[in-house]
Short mmCIF file of C-alpha atoms in Angstrom, two decimals:
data_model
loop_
_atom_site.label_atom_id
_atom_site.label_comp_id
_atom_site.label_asym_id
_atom_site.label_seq_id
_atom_site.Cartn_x
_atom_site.Cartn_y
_atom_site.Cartn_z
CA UNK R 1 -75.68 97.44 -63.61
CA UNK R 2 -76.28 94.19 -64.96
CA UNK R 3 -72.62 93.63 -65.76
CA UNK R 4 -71.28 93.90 -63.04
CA UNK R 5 -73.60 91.87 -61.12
CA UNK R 6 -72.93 88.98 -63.82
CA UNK R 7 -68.86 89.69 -62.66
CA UNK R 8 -69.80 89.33 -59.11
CA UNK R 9 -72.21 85.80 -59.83
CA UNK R 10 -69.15 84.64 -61.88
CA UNK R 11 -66.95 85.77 -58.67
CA UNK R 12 -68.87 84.44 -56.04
CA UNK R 13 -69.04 80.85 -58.43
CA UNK R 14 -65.12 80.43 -58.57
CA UNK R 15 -64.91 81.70 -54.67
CA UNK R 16 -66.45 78.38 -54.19
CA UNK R 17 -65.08 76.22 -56.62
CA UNK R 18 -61.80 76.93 -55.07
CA UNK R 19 -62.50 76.81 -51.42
CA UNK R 20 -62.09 80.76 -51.46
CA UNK R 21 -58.83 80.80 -52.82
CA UNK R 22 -60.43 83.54 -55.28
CA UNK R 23 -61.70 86.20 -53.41
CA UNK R 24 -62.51 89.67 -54.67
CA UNK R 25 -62.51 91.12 -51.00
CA UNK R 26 -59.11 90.55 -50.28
CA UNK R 27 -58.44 94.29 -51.74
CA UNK R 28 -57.52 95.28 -48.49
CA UNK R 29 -54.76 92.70 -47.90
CA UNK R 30 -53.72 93.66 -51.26
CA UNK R 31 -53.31 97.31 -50.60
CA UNK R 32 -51.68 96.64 -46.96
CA UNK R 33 -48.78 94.48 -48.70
CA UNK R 34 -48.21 97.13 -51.04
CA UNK R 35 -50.10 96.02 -54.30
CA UNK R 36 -53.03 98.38 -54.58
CA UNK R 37 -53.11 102.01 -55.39
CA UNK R 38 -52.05 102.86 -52.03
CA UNK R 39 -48.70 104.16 -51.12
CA UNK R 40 -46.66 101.45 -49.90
CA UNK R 41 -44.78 102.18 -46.75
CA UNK R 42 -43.71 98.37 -44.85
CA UNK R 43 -44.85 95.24 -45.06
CA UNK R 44 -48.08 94.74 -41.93
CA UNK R 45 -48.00 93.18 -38.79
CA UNK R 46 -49.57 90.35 -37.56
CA UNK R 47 -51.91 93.00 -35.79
CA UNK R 48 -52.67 94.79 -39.15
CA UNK R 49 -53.47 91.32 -40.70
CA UNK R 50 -55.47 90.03 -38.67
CA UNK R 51 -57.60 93.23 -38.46
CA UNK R 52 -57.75 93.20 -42.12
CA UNK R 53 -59.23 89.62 -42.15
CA UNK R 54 -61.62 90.69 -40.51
CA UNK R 55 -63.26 92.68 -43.48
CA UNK R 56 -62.02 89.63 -45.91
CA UNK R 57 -64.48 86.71 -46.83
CA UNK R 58 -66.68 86.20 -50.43
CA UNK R 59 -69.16 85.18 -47.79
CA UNK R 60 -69.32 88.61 -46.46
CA UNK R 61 -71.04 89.54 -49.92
CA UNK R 62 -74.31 88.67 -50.99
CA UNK R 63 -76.53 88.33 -54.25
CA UNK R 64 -79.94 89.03 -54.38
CA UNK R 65 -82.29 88.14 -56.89
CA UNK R 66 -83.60 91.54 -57.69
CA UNK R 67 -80.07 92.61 -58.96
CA UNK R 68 -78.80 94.29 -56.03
CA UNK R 69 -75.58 93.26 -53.54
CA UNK R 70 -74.99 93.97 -50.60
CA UNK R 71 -72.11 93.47 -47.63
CA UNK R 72 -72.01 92.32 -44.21
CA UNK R 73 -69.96 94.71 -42.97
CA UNK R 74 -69.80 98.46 -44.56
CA UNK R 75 -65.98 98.23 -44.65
CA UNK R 76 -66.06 95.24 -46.87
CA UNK R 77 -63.78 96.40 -50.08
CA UNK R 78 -64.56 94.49 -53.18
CA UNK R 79 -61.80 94.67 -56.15
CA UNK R 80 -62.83 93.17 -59.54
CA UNK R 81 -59.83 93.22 -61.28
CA UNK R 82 -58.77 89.46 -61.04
CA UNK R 83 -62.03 89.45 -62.79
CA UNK R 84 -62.89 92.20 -64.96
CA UNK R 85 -60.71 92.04 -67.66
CA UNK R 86 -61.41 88.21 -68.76
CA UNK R 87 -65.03 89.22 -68.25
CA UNK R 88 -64.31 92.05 -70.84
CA UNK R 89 -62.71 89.68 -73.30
CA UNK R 90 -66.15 87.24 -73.50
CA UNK R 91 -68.10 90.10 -73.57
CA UNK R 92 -66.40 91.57 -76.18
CA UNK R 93 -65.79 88.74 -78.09
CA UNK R 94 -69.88 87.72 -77.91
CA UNK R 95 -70.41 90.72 -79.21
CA UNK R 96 -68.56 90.22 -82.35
CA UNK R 97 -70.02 86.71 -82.69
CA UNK R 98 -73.50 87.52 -82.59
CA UNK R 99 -72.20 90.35 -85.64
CA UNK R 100 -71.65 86.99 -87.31
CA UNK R 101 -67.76 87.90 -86.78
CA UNK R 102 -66.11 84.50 -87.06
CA UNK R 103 -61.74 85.65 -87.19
CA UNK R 104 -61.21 87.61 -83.74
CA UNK R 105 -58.49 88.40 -81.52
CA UNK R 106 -59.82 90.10 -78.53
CA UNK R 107 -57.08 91.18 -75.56
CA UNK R 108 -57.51 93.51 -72.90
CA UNK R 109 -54.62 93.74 -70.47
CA UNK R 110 -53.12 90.05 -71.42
CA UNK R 111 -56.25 88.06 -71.37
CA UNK R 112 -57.33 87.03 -74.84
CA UNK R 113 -59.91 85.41 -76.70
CA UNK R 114 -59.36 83.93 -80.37
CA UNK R 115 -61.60 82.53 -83.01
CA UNK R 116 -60.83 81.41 -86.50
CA UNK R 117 -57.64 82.39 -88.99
CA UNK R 118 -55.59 85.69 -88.73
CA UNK R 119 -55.77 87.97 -92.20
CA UNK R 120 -52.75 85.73 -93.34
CA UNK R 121 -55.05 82.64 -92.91
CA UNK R 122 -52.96 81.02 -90.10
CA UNK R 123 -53.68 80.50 -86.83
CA UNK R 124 -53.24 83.12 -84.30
CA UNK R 125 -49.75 83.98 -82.58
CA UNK R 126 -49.65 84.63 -78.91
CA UNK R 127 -46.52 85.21 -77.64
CA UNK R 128 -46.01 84.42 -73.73
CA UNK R 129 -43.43 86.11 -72.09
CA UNK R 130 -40.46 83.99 -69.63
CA UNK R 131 -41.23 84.17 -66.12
CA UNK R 132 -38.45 86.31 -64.85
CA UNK R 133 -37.99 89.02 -63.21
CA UNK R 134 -35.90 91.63 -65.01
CA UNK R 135 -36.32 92.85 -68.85
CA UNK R 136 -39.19 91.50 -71.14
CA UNK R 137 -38.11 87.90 -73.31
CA UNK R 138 -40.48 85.84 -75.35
CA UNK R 139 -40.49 82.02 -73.79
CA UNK R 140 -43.43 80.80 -76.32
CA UNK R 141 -45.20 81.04 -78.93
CA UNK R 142 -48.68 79.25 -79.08
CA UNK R 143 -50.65 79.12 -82.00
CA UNK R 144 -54.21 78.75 -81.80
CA UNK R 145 -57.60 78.92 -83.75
CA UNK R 146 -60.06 78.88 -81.20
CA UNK R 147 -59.91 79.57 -77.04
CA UNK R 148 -58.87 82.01 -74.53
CA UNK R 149 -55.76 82.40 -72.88
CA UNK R 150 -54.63 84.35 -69.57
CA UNK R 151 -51.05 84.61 -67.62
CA UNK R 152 -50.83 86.48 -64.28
CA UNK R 153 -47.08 86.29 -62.96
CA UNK R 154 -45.60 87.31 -59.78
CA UNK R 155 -42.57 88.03 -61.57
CA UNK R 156 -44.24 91.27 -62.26
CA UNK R 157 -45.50 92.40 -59.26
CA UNK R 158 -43.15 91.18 -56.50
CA UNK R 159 -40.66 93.29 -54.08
CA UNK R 160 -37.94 91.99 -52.05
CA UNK R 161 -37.24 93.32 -48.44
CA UNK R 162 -34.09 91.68 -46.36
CA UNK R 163 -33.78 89.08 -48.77
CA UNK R 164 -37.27 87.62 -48.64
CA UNK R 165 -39.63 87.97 -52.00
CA UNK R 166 -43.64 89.38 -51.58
CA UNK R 167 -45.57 88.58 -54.40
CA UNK R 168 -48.96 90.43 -55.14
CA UNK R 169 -50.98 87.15 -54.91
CA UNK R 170 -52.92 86.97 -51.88
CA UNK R 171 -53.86 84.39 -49.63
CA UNK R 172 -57.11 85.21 -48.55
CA UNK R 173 -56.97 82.91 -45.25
CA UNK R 174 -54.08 83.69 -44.20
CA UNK R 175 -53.76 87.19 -45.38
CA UNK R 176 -49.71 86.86 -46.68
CA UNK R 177 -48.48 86.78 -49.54
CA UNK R 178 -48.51 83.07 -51.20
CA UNK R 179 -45.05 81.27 -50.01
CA UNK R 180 -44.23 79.06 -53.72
CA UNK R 181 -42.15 78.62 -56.79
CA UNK R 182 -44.91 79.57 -59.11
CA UNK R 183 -43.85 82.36 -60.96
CA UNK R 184 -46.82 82.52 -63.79
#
């Protein structure tokens, strides 16, 4: 359809902003490390990764003009959902524009779109939650009248095996989980 071949233009754009640090065929990986719908068993191997990377690379997709994509390889796994929901949240939130709408909150799964006053005629009240691990608390409050805002935390989605922390976000080149301090 045409919406999702607008998600995979806007994909394949930030793959190459960042240098493919965004990649939507790094499901794979994802599943492997134990952050897809598959069962997680261990952690791979270095074997197991770098068979994996073999099917990884935004390259390995491509956009043609009469609306169709297609894969180098039939094993390539695209996931959207890095994606998806943000894409939801404009889509959504044009829609209620071009109704003339002008006071919005839009959210779907933490990414949100604003525009104008709440019904108490202030501006709106997201609430972003501390980066930690165990039980939900509020770090901040940010008001705002107009914009978008998204989180995505590894404090979330993380496991810890002989001491050492995996995180659910990727590194598409190397195919391990990223190795920083950044929790959200």
């Amino acid at each position: 359809s045409k919406c999702i071949y607008a998600v995979f233009q806007m994909a394949q754009t930030i793959s190459e902003q960042s240098g493919g640090a965004f990649d939507v065929t790094v499901g794979p990986l994802v599943n492997a490390w134990g952050f897809g719908p598959d069962a997680f068993k261990e952690p791979p191997d270095a074997e197991q990764i770098t068979a994996l990377l073999q099917r990884v690379g935004y390259k390995k997709i491509t956009l043609h003009d009469d609306g169709s994509i297609s894969k180098s390889r039939p094993d390539v796994y695209c996931d959207l959902s890095a994606i998806a929901k943000g894409y939801a949240v404009d889509i959504i939130a044009a829609a209620l524009e071009s109704k003339d709408m002008t006071r919005y909150m839009v959210e779907v799964g933490g990414e949100i779109k604003v525009a104008g006053l709440n019904a108490d005629n202030q501006p709106w009240r997201l609430g972003i939650e501390k980066p930690v691990h165990e039980g939900r608390e509020l770090h901040t409050i940010v008001q705002m009248e107009s914009g978008a805002l998204a989180t995505s935390g590894n404090y979330r989605n993380m496991y810890e095996i002989d001491g050492k922390l995996y995180a659910h976000t990727i590194d598409p080149k190397t195919g391990y989980p990223t190795q920083h301090r950044l929790a959200s």
